[in-house]
Amino acid sequence: MKTGTQHLYIPGPTNVPEAVRQAMIVPMQDHRAPDFGDLTLGLFADLKKVFKTETGTVMMFPGSGTGCWEAAITNTLNPGDKVLMARHGQFSLLWADMAVKLGLDVEIVDLAWGAGAPANEFARILGNDRHGKIKAVFVTHNETATGVTSDVALVRRALDESFHDALLFVDGVSSIGSIDFRMDEWGVDLAVTGSQKGFMLPAGLGMLGVSAKAMAAAEGAKMRRAYFDFTDMARANATGYFPYTPPVPLFHGLRRALDRMLDEGMENIFARHRRLASGVRNAVAAWGMDLAAEHPSLYSDTVSAIRVPQGVDARDVIRIAYDRYNCSFGAGLGPLNGKVFRIGHLGDLNEGMCLSAISLAELCLAAAGAQIRFGSGVAAAQEIYAEPAARAVQRSTRAAARIAAE
Amino acid sequence: MKTGTQHLYIPGPTNVPEAVRQAMIVPMQDHRAPDFGDLTLGLFADLKKVFKTETGTVMMFPGSGTGCWEAAITNTLNPGDKVLMARHGQFSLLWADMAVKLGLDVEIVDLAWGAGAPANEFARILGNDRHGKIKAVFVTHNETATGVTSDVALVRRALDESFHDALLFVDGVSSIGSIDFRMDEWGVDLAVTGSQKGFMLPAGLGMLGVSAKAMAAAEGAKMRRAYFDFTDMARANATGYFPYTPPVPLFHGLRRALDRMLDEGMENIFARHRRLASGVRNAVAAWGMDLAAEHPSLYSDTVSAIRVPQGVDARDVIRIAYDRYNCSFGAGLGPLNGKVFRIGHLGDLNEGMCLSAISLAELCLAAAGAQIRFGSGVAAAQEIYAEPAARAVQRSTRAAARIAAE
Amino acid sequence: MKTGTQHLYIPGPTNVPEAVRQAMIVPMQDHRAPDFGDLTLGLFADLKKVFKTETGTVMMFPGSGTGCWEAAITNTLNPGDKVLMARHGQFSLLWADMAVKLGLDVEIVDLAWGAGAPANEFARILGNDRHGKIKAVFVTHNETATGVTSDVALVRRALDESFHDALLFVDGVSSIGSIDFRMDEWGVDLAVTGSQKGFMLPAGLGMLGVSAKAMAAAEGAKMRRAYFDFTDMARANATGYFPYTPPVPLFHGLRRALDRMLDEGMENIFARHRRLASGVRNAVAAWGMDLAAEHPSLYSDTVSAIRVPQGVDARDVIRIAYDRYNCSFGAGLGPLNGKVFRIGHLGDLNEGMCLSAISLAELCLAAAGAQIRFGSGVAAAQEIYAEPAARAVQRSTRAAARIAAE
Amino acid sequence: MKTGTQHLYIPGPTNVPEAVRQAMIVPMQDHRAPDFGDLTLGLFADLKKVFKTETGTVMMFPGSGTGCWEAAITNTLNPGDKVLMARHGQFSLLWADMAVKLGLDVEIVDLAWGAGAPANEFARILGNDRHGKIKAVFVTHNETATGVTSDVALVRRALDESFHDALLFVDGVSSIGSIDFRMDEWGVDLAVTGSQKGFMLPAGLGMLGVSAKAMAAAEGAKMRRAYFDFTDMARANATGYFPYTPPVPLFHGLRRALDRMLDEGMENIFARHRRLASGVRNAVAAWGMDLAAEHPSLYSDTVSAIRVPQGVDARDVIRIAYDRYNCSFGAGLGPLNGKVFRIGHLGDLNEGMCLSAISLAELCLAAAGAQIRFGSGVAAAQEIYAEPAARAVQRSTRAAARIAAE
């Protein structure tokens, strides 16, 4: 029998804060009540703060981030439209698959799993696209499978510098609400995320930021769509309602989650994620292991994909964690299966949780056959966590640079 | 300030049983854990019992019943396919709208709001469809807007007697799990429902029964689809997983809800709904008012749409209930707006709840200007509720016949 | 299998508001944490508002109201002290029993069950007590067994007019927080209540208001006590702590309950209880039945003890309610067993709840053999509930007067 | 703002398992309902299994363990009775204080805080008590303040070998349900515990095991008592009821907690506590620090009181943990204040939790000025936790012996 806290260190669903859990324990209510907008209109307003958009619109679709991928595509593009994407991890791969399924002409830049979005290559391709055949560029801001954060601003610059008009789609499922994301400043047209990561809720809501340009594109877009239709949703949302029954308990949870996020402050949230992630990365360095991410500049502050040593099967690490220690780590996906295990370090998290993740990882790595000195990773993380928050952020940047230099 | 129980008598979301609420208060967990199927595979098995299918498959899509409408269409039909539908209430209307949006050639039989599915007219049309142009017939089993239950078996007979091969789509959103529904026996190919009605859960899951014939059709169907794709879903479901992050707390709630439903027994659930609905209908008759449903044979056991007297605005009834008595009734939709208010009497319900619905309706009707004798409807319902369950069912049938005869 | 809302119409524990239930779902915390007083000190302050005391102290003892009876006695009296009490119901009887057990010399005025506290008789006895032998007078403000509210101010006047120095003990278990109670104005020295009635919480906390005079008496009192000792409790409470581990989730619930109470306003709470109780009483009158309370001036706004007709066993009413209708009514206690059933109408309540209580009572009375016209009581209550709150209060007073005049 | 899990490593209240939290989220119910005993009678039966008594009775008093101290005394002893106790920690001290307050003639054996119950000294005193003046011997099985577990069986032997008839009182607040306790085998007459430790519930219930001999003594005992009276309680309990309103949600939680405990098995629970505690102790040894307990044979498996190095203030450790790391450790009580901090390791616990406690303790000790090598304690604990459960128990015994030998 398993006892004690279930240790959840996957990159989503993340741990739900107690206050948010409380808020979701509600009796059912009429989603057509006259005062229903008192709840929902405030959510839309505050979601815009998290997405950092003033000119865009944020919608919530009952479903998942995957559904919002589809909503973004079917509302703004036409069958056969050419789009530009990179494939460098499981989620960029799945998004590309969906684009093909939905009838787009997908130009794919294939990269190593561990690479970031190829802004230079995108710039070259966009520069050559004299006739504006490319209607959209898709960027996976944070590739959850590899723990890689790409530089969306660079892709925007690539578009701007070639005076290219394509829409900029961004998968921010494991970034928005946790690490720096700026919809307006970066000129993101479609920003996709879900409830179960930085928003610290159960899965069940996809959120989608839509720029004014994307909204305009939706008017002429001819892809078939119904459930995910912007027009129906926007019209109902305008007064706080939905075109079909929404999952109201999640709205109550989101209210509380947004209150927490805005109370903590987005920049403080980012700094906390940076600090906690730095501890985990220091631990990995101390173990003498590598991250899947190719370069420190790509290290994700929300998830680390850790390469296990030769001869060790990462699946054993994960299985032992689950069976013996009531702990869930993320698996390696696709070609990384068996080669990495992932520690999700996003959402409602603190030092003690990261330290238990690291110390349990040490036990599981050892049990799976890795040569590891007990406590070594913990000590490396403690070096970060011993310092006051503000300085630790700097230090962690330095630590990353040091590792990079080695 | 509102005090006391919030009285929820809308036709969904319905009241969540305490045991089901408890079950959903869970920490997040890894939906890719090795034992995740221990939870989900049992759900699929038990959902089949509720749908009454042995040869079909039941899927759960994060989203809503509306999403399952779309899933049913996009997986089994082709662009331009001809389908046959009736339009006799808000939900059949919306479904027809969706079919058009998704590119089907929709032949609509328009009927009064309050009519049932026109099995005879369907039979005629199908009989004339010598070349099998019609690929599907859509039936709204229980039109939630009008409180009308249609006879699906009759439509099946119409198909069979004309040896017609069209798929039979059924919207069972407000019927499945509450009133008699027999997927296999009635030859239903696509049976759509959602979590927030008879399953007594919050909204957030669409459930879809898919016959073997429909599953075969899905292989060749050429409509664009991704999020709602059967193939991806079925492949992942086979081992208990999902192609994207599912709303796990709802699964825990569903587990407990299914336990309750199967413990009570489907036939007993139907009898209970019949008995409780009969009380409400007796009350309406005592008030001298009519239901929107055209004929007693169409009366729904899950929702009653009650026509208010001339000179009374049903919106006042609903507003007064909400503002003064902390009570939610369903509004009249579309052309019925202001003309009916609806009492949802489905899900986790008992006599005391129906009596409070009826007694509050009396107060609100009076306040909205209706001539009504206080207690008259209550007394009529009490006549039903005073009798032991078994006899009451018979009696309520008799009562319906009596009203019909008047 | 029971379905639907469990209808709880007993005079405590009362229905817990949803917001209060939410607030109690907390992880455990350290009751010795430095900021623990942030939670508890505010509770003490707000409890004083509910007790209407500025000069007294309110304590919370883990336990029940019964424990506070003991705390009140053992901290302020000495073995063999003479006290004056009336016995006119189960709870005054039990309190007298306890006083005897704890070694007091109890002078009892025995009255009919249904009578109020005998202020005139008390005045006579106190007037004759030339040597001040009587150290305390005990009043059961609201006798939960009979639905009788006594006039505490009259007893205070009896004390004052005879210049008597005895402490005034009041059992306010089913009154404080629901109906008018004024600790300072009435000169109450020991005011006992519990969490599970007007405070709308689960049982588990006894609350005790202690006047400055009673606190002074505690210093010299020689009864053995430990768990319920004022000194230990007051010393720990001063900084927000407790002498032993307190039930912290209840404190969180109490925080939310007090917020609701003070938001609604104590006078509005009293008016609401009056209005809702009036409806119940009108129903009883319409049935042609009597309350156990001897006179309308004694009618309790928190509980009605209803005498069933000759030949009917009130236990059948209660059993049928529980078994068939998922409804709990209060039983007749002691000599009233079988003769009355009680409807608790206190705490988090509204019209719809009272109407379901009344309509279910009609069903159960009929099933138990009473001659009753269905809907008659409901209609009588609806007359009250149809009027705006303010006027209804007046009317209910008039109704009581009318009944009294008959 | 604090984020993430609140780390609770105090020796009670302990972490409540999710399943137990779920179980307590119940609407209120009638504690006088005819089927109430279905819930409570099973609790009494299963509590006896945990107390390991077949011939005794277990009672539950709304309140706390402190209340059960009082219940044990006032029901079985007479004013002026002589009792024998040791004082070697805060809780034995408080119990002795209570005994004095309640009018007993307390013979106290004063020992260092860190010593165990002085079985030899007790034997000597009992042997000299020729006339049986001593009516009871009090043993604090697990002194929560010092982390000392005493040998109750030895005290029983001391009684038996001197043919002494005194009642044996045992404070098992932080032992029963977590470590080996055998009421019948050890001849314990009064066994006191509470809900918030090994039973993994919030505070609010005191549990008390009463032997047949103690129950007989209660009949003649002349101490004043009311709330805590055995007779009233036992009579009501016999049919599953209570003499006053009990905290029903806790009963539902207890039901689930007992299910978990009996599913895991008491011996497995003890082994798990041993194993987890061994890890903590290994960490302390690695830090070069001492426990307050004087000898390894006294080490408690539920709580460790850790002496901080000279020059370090343990209050700083606790404050830093709370303020910076959202972590609660137990404070040093009485003379140990500032000298020790306590890690509670009982209840619903696992390796990852202990490792986070240890790693956070390292951070806090360092911040408070202790010379400590980061990760050193963690590594020492990991040595224990790396081994399969069964062998670890042996090893931990060996480790203790090794430390003892140093």
PDB file of C-alpha atoms in Angstrom, chain D residues 76-267:
ATOM      1  CA  THR D  76     -11.327   5.654  38.136  1.00  0.00           C
ATOM      2  CA  LEU D  77      -9.698   7.458  41.043  1.00  0.00           C
ATOM      3  CA  ASN D  78     -10.849   9.201  44.172  1.00  0.00           C
ATOM      4  CA  PRO D  79      -9.855  12.592  45.549  1.00  0.00           C
ATOM      5  CA  GLY D  80      -6.576  12.297  47.421  1.00  0.00           C
ATOM      6  CA  ASP D  81      -5.595   9.016  45.848  1.00  0.00           C
ATOM      7  CA  LYS D  82      -1.898   8.501  45.577  1.00  0.00           C
ATOM      8  CA  VAL D  83      -0.483   7.962  42.112  1.00  0.00           C
ATOM      9  CA  LEU D  84       3.032   7.380  40.830  1.00  0.00           C
ATOM     10  CA  MET D  85       4.450   9.211  37.825  1.00  0.00           C
ATOM     11  CA  ALA D  86       7.714  10.172  36.239  1.00  0.00           C
ATOM     12  CA  ARG D  87       8.412  13.625  34.868  1.00  0.00           C
ATOM     13  CA  HIS D  88      10.829  13.584  31.966  1.00  0.00           C
ATOM     14  CA  GLY D  89       9.357  15.832  29.317  1.00  0.00           C
ATOM     15  CA  GLN D  90       6.695  18.439  28.677  1.00  0.00           C
ATOM     16  CA  PHE D  91       3.811  16.044  28.342  1.00  0.00           C
ATOM     17  CA  SER D  92       4.563  13.948  31.405  1.00  0.00           C
ATOM     18  CA  LEU D  93       4.962  17.267  33.223  1.00  0.00           C
ATOM     19  CA  LEU D  94       1.564  18.519  32.061  1.00  0.00           C
ATOM     20  CA  TRP D  95      -0.088  15.245  32.973  1.00  0.00           C
ATOM     21  CA  ALA D  96       1.375  15.442  36.447  1.00  0.00           C
ATOM     22  CA  ASP D  97       0.156  19.031  36.752  1.00  0.00           C
ATOM     23  CA  MET D  98      -3.306  17.876  35.812  1.00  0.00           C
ATOM     24  CA  ALA D  99      -3.224  15.085  38.370  1.00  0.00           C
ATOM     25  CA  VAL D 100      -2.403  17.618  41.062  1.00  0.00           C
ATOM     26  CA  LYS D 101      -5.129  19.974  39.850  1.00  0.00           C
ATOM     27  CA  LEU D 102      -7.646  17.172  40.018  1.00  0.00           C
ATOM     28  CA  GLY D 103      -6.760  16.520  43.630  1.00  0.00           C
ATOM     29  CA  LEU D 104      -4.521  13.487  43.476  1.00  0.00           C
ATOM     30  CA  ASP D 105      -1.556  12.925  45.723  1.00  0.00           C
ATOM     31  CA  VAL D 106       1.128  12.661  43.085  1.00  0.00           C
ATOM     32  CA  GLU D 107       4.437  10.979  43.801  1.00  0.00           C
ATOM     33  CA  ILE D 108       6.767  12.189  41.111  1.00  0.00           C
ATOM     34  CA  VAL D 109      10.045  10.692  39.981  1.00  0.00           C
ATOM     35  CA  ASP D 110      11.912  13.537  38.334  1.00  0.00           C
ATOM     36  CA  LEU D 111      14.301  12.586  35.572  1.00  0.00           C
ATOM     37  CA  ALA D 112      16.344  14.262  32.916  1.00  0.00           C
ATOM     38  CA  TRP D 113      14.366  15.285  29.841  1.00  0.00           C
ATOM     39  CA  GLY D 114      15.531  12.551  27.538  1.00  0.00           C
ATOM     40  CA  ALA D 115      15.194   9.694  29.993  1.00  0.00           C
ATOM     41  CA  GLY D 116      12.597   6.951  29.721  1.00  0.00           C
ATOM     42  CA  ALA D 117      10.055   5.770  32.245  1.00  0.00           C
ATOM     43  CA  PRO D 118      12.011   4.514  35.252  1.00  0.00           C
ATOM     44  CA  ALA D 119      10.757   0.952  35.461  1.00  0.00           C
ATOM     45  CA  ASN D 120      13.333  -0.022  38.081  1.00  0.00           C
ATOM     46  CA  GLU D 121      12.609   2.935  40.271  1.00  0.00           C
ATOM     47  CA  PHE D 122       8.906   2.299  39.893  1.00  0.00           C
ATOM     48  CA  ALA D 123       9.497  -1.323  40.876  1.00  0.00           C
ATOM     49  CA  ARG D 124      11.318  -0.218  43.993  1.00  0.00           C
ATOM     50  CA  ILE D 125       8.601   2.239  44.995  1.00  0.00           C
ATOM     51  CA  LEU D 126       5.820  -0.210  44.282  1.00  0.00           C
ATOM     52  CA  GLY D 127       7.614  -2.903  46.205  1.00  0.00           C
ATOM     53  CA  ASN D 128       7.786  -0.622  49.215  1.00  0.00           C
ATOM     54  CA  ASP D 129       4.098   0.276  48.961  1.00  0.00           C
ATOM     55  CA  ARG D 130       3.056  -2.500  51.319  1.00  0.00           C
ATOM     56  CA  HIS D 131      -0.394  -1.129  51.952  1.00  0.00           C
ATOM     57  CA  GLY D 132      -1.315  -0.441  48.391  1.00  0.00           C
ATOM     58  CA  LYS D 133      -1.559   3.301  48.856  1.00  0.00           C
ATOM     59  CA  ILE D 134      -0.603   3.824  45.272  1.00  0.00           C
ATOM     60  CA  LYS D 135      -3.743   3.555  43.211  1.00  0.00           C
ATOM     61  CA  ALA D 136      -2.280   4.155  39.793  1.00  0.00           C
ATOM     62  CA  VAL D 137       0.973   4.310  37.877  1.00  0.00           C
ATOM     63  CA  PHE D 138       1.151   6.731  34.966  1.00  0.00           C
ATOM     64  CA  VAL D 139       3.452   6.068  32.018  1.00  0.00           C
ATOM     65  CA  THR D 140       4.047   8.347  29.069  1.00  0.00           C
ATOM     66  CA  HIS D 141       4.623   5.737  26.396  1.00  0.00           C
ATOM     67  CA  ASN D 142       6.057   8.162  23.902  1.00  0.00           C
ATOM     68  CA  GLU D 143       7.234  11.503  25.304  1.00  0.00           C
ATOM     69  CA  THR D 144       6.526  13.735  22.309  1.00  0.00           C
ATOM     70  CA  ALA D 145       8.692  16.525  23.682  1.00  0.00           C
ATOM     71  CA  THR D 146      11.889  14.501  23.828  1.00  0.00           C
ATOM     72  CA  GLY D 147      11.320  11.747  21.291  1.00  0.00           C
ATOM     73  CA  VAL D 148      11.563   9.048  23.924  1.00  0.00           C
ATOM     74  CA  THR D 149       9.683   5.772  23.827  1.00  0.00           C
ATOM     75  CA  SER D 150       9.436   4.021  27.164  1.00  0.00           C
ATOM     76  CA  ASP D 151       8.994   0.345  27.806  1.00  0.00           C
ATOM     77  CA  VAL D 152       5.481  -0.120  29.101  1.00  0.00           C
ATOM     78  CA  ALA D 153       5.872  -3.866  29.403  1.00  0.00           C
ATOM     79  CA  LEU D 154       8.668  -3.329  31.924  1.00  0.00           C
ATOM     80  CA  VAL D 155       6.405  -1.180  34.068  1.00  0.00           C
ATOM     81  CA  ARG D 156       3.748  -3.872  33.886  1.00  0.00           C
ATOM     82  CA  ARG D 157       6.322  -6.383  35.028  1.00  0.00           C
ATOM     83  CA  ALA D 158       7.265  -4.106  37.925  1.00  0.00           C
ATOM     84  CA  LEU D 159       3.623  -4.053  38.993  1.00  0.00           C
ATOM     85  CA  ASP D 160       3.217  -7.766  38.603  1.00  0.00           C
ATOM     86  CA  GLU D 161       6.400  -8.707  40.382  1.00  0.00           C
ATOM     87  CA  SER D 162       5.413  -6.712  43.426  1.00  0.00           C
ATOM     88  CA  PHE D 163       1.875  -8.128  43.182  1.00  0.00           C
ATOM     89  CA  HIS D 164       0.687  -4.576  43.062  1.00  0.00           C
ATOM     90  CA  ASP D 165      -2.889  -3.773  42.234  1.00  0.00           C
ATOM     91  CA  ALA D 166      -2.507  -0.197  40.968  1.00  0.00           C
ATOM     92  CA  LEU D 167      -4.121   0.777  37.718  1.00  0.00           C
ATOM     93  CA  LEU D 168      -1.736   1.293  34.821  1.00  0.00           C
ATOM     94  CA  PHE D 169      -2.384   4.553  32.948  1.00  0.00           C
ATOM     95  CA  VAL D 170      -0.593   5.047  29.650  1.00  0.00           C
ATOM     96  CA  ASP D 171      -0.365   8.189  27.560  1.00  0.00           C
ATOM     97  CA  GLY D 172      -0.202   6.781  24.052  1.00  0.00           C
ATOM     98  CA  VAL D 173      -1.033  10.007  22.254  1.00  0.00           C
ATOM     99  CA  SER D 174       1.964   9.862  19.944  1.00  0.00           C
ATOM    100  CA  SER D 175       2.390   6.092  19.946  1.00  0.00           C
ATOM    101  CA  ILE D 176      -0.907   4.286  19.469  1.00  0.00           C
ATOM    102  CA  GLY D 177      -1.488   3.559  15.822  1.00  0.00           C
ATOM    103  CA  SER D 178       2.132   4.267  14.907  1.00  0.00           C
ATOM    104  CA  ILE D 179       4.368   2.099  17.029  1.00  0.00           C
ATOM    105  CA  ASP D 180       3.970  -1.149  18.913  1.00  0.00           C
ATOM    106  CA  PHE D 181       1.266  -0.877  21.550  1.00  0.00           C
ATOM    107  CA  ARG D 182      -0.479  -3.813  23.214  1.00  0.00           C
ATOM    108  CA  MET D 183      -3.178  -2.852  25.639  1.00  0.00           C
ATOM    109  CA  ASP D 184      -4.216  -6.312  26.773  1.00  0.00           C
ATOM    110  CA  GLU D 185      -0.819  -7.962  26.711  1.00  0.00           C
ATOM    111  CA  TRP D 186       0.760  -5.144  28.718  1.00  0.00           C
ATOM    112  CA  GLY D 187      -2.162  -4.923  31.081  1.00  0.00           C
ATOM    113  CA  VAL D 188      -2.831  -1.289  30.369  1.00  0.00           C
ATOM    114  CA  ASP D 189      -5.936  -0.088  32.186  1.00  0.00           C
ATOM    115  CA  LEU D 190      -6.321   3.368  30.707  1.00  0.00           C
ATOM    116  CA  ALA D 191      -4.814   4.045  27.298  1.00  0.00           C
ATOM    117  CA  VAL D 192      -5.100   7.627  26.124  1.00  0.00           C
ATOM    118  CA  THR D 193      -4.717   8.887  22.583  1.00  0.00           C
ATOM    119  CA  GLY D 194      -6.063  11.425  20.134  1.00  0.00           C
ATOM    120  CA  SER D 195      -7.147  11.649  16.535  1.00  0.00           C
ATOM    121  CA  GLN D 196      -4.393  13.886  15.202  1.00  0.00           C
ATOM    122  CA  LYS D 197      -1.342  11.625  15.320  1.00  0.00           C
ATOM    123  CA  GLY D 198      -1.240   8.011  14.232  1.00  0.00           C
ATOM    124  CA  PHE D 199      -4.896   8.128  13.227  1.00  0.00           C
ATOM    125  CA  MET D 200      -4.043  10.798  10.656  1.00  0.00           C
ATOM    126  CA  LEU D 201      -7.089  12.946  11.353  1.00  0.00           C
ATOM    127  CA  PRO D 202      -7.555  16.532  12.447  1.00  0.00           C
ATOM    128  CA  ALA D 203      -7.642  17.090  16.179  1.00  0.00           C
ATOM    129  CA  GLY D 204     -11.068  16.867  17.745  1.00  0.00           C
ATOM    130  CA  LEU D 205     -11.418  13.358  19.121  1.00  0.00           C
ATOM    131  CA  GLY D 206      -9.805  11.873  22.172  1.00  0.00           C
ATOM    132  CA  MET D 207      -9.754   8.093  22.234  1.00  0.00           C
ATOM    133  CA  LEU D 208      -9.528   6.142  25.434  1.00  0.00           C
ATOM    134  CA  GLY D 209      -9.015   2.453  25.983  1.00  0.00           C
ATOM    135  CA  VAL D 210     -10.535   1.280  29.249  1.00  0.00           C
ATOM    136  CA  SER D 211      -9.832  -2.152  30.699  1.00  0.00           C
ATOM    137  CA  ALA D 212     -12.496  -4.173  32.456  1.00  0.00           C
ATOM    138  CA  LYS D 213     -10.714  -3.472  35.713  1.00  0.00           C
ATOM    139  CA  ALA D 214     -10.800   0.264  35.046  1.00  0.00           C
ATOM    140  CA  MET D 215     -14.432   0.070  34.102  1.00  0.00           C
ATOM    141  CA  ALA D 216     -15.177  -1.637  37.396  1.00  0.00           C
ATOM    142  CA  ALA D 217     -13.215   1.021  39.245  1.00  0.00           C
ATOM    143  CA  ALA D 218     -15.361   3.649  37.556  1.00  0.00           C
ATOM    144  CA  GLU D 219     -18.422   2.395  39.342  1.00  0.00           C
ATOM    145  CA  GLY D 220     -17.151   3.377  42.736  1.00  0.00           C
ATOM    146  CA  ALA D 221     -15.023   6.347  41.822  1.00  0.00           C
ATOM    147  CA  LYS D 222     -16.157   9.515  43.528  1.00  0.00           C
ATOM    148  CA  MET D 223     -14.500  12.276  41.599  1.00  0.00           C
ATOM    149  CA  ARG D 224     -16.946  14.784  40.144  1.00  0.00           C
ATOM    150  CA  ARG D 225     -17.332  14.329  36.421  1.00  0.00           C
ATOM    151  CA  ALA D 226     -20.002  14.903  33.845  1.00  0.00           C
ATOM    152  CA  TYR D 227     -18.836  15.557  30.305  1.00  0.00           C
ATOM    153  CA  PHE D 228     -16.221  12.820  30.558  1.00  0.00           C
ATOM    154  CA  ASP D 229     -18.344  10.337  32.474  1.00  0.00           C
ATOM    155  CA  PHE D 230     -17.793   6.716  31.448  1.00  0.00           C
ATOM    156  CA  THR D 231     -21.244   5.541  32.415  1.00  0.00           C
ATOM    157  CA  ASP D 232     -23.134   7.986  30.240  1.00  0.00           C
ATOM    158  CA  MET D 233     -20.746   7.433  27.380  1.00  0.00           C
ATOM    159  CA  ALA D 234     -20.731   3.646  27.587  1.00  0.00           C
ATOM    160  CA  ARG D 235     -24.498   3.466  27.820  1.00  0.00           C
ATOM    161  CA  ALA D 236     -24.988   5.631  24.743  1.00  0.00           C
ATOM    162  CA  ASN D 237     -22.151   3.947  22.849  1.00  0.00           C
ATOM    163  CA  ALA D 238     -23.649   0.513  23.375  1.00  0.00           C
ATOM    164  CA  THR D 239     -26.127   1.190  20.585  1.00  0.00           C
ATOM    165  CA  GLY D 240     -23.818   3.449  18.617  1.00  0.00           C
ATOM    166  CA  TYR D 241     -24.948   6.806  19.992  1.00  0.00           C
ATOM    167  CA  PHE D 242     -23.399   9.557  22.077  1.00  0.00           C
ATOM    168  CA  PRO D 243     -24.620  11.490  25.098  1.00  0.00           C
ATOM    169  CA  TYR D 244     -24.118  14.775  23.237  1.00  0.00           C
ATOM    170  CA  THR D 245     -23.584  15.803  19.634  1.00  0.00           C
ATOM    171  CA  PRO D 246     -20.401  14.190  18.337  1.00  0.00           C
ATOM    172  CA  PRO D 247     -18.209  15.524  15.500  1.00  0.00           C
ATOM    173  CA  VAL D 248     -19.585  13.255  12.797  1.00  0.00           C
ATOM    174  CA  PRO D 249     -17.246  14.255   9.946  1.00  0.00           C
ATOM    175  CA  LEU D 250     -14.354  12.985  12.049  1.00  0.00           C
ATOM    176  CA  PHE D 251     -16.116   9.639  12.344  1.00  0.00           C
ATOM    177  CA  HIS D 252     -16.265   9.376   8.575  1.00  0.00           C
ATOM    178  CA  GLY D 253     -12.598  10.262   8.410  1.00  0.00           C
ATOM    179  CA  LEU D 254     -11.816   7.721  11.106  1.00  0.00           C
ATOM    180  CA  ARG D 255     -13.659   5.047   9.168  1.00  0.00           C
ATOM    181  CA  ARG D 256     -11.421   5.616   6.180  1.00  0.00           C
ATOM    182  CA  ALA D 257      -8.315   5.960   8.334  1.00  0.00           C
ATOM    183  CA  LEU D 258      -9.003   2.677  10.098  1.00  0.00           C
ATOM    184  CA  ASP D 259      -9.586   0.995   6.760  1.00  0.00           C
ATOM    185  CA  ARG D 260      -6.187   2.168   5.621  1.00  0.00           C
ATOM    186  CA  MET D 261      -4.500   1.155   8.852  1.00  0.00           C
ATOM    187  CA  LEU D 262      -5.945  -2.327   8.899  1.00  0.00           C
ATOM    188  CA  ASP D 263      -5.258  -2.752   5.192  1.00  0.00           C
ATOM    189  CA  GLU D 264      -1.625  -1.839   5.684  1.00  0.00           C
ATOM    190  CA  GLY D 265      -1.477  -3.972   8.816  1.00  0.00           C
ATOM    191  CA  MET D 266      -0.371  -2.767  12.200  1.00  0.00           C
ATOM    192  CA  GLU D 267       2.972  -4.597  12.069  1.00  0.00           C
TER     193      GLU D 267
END
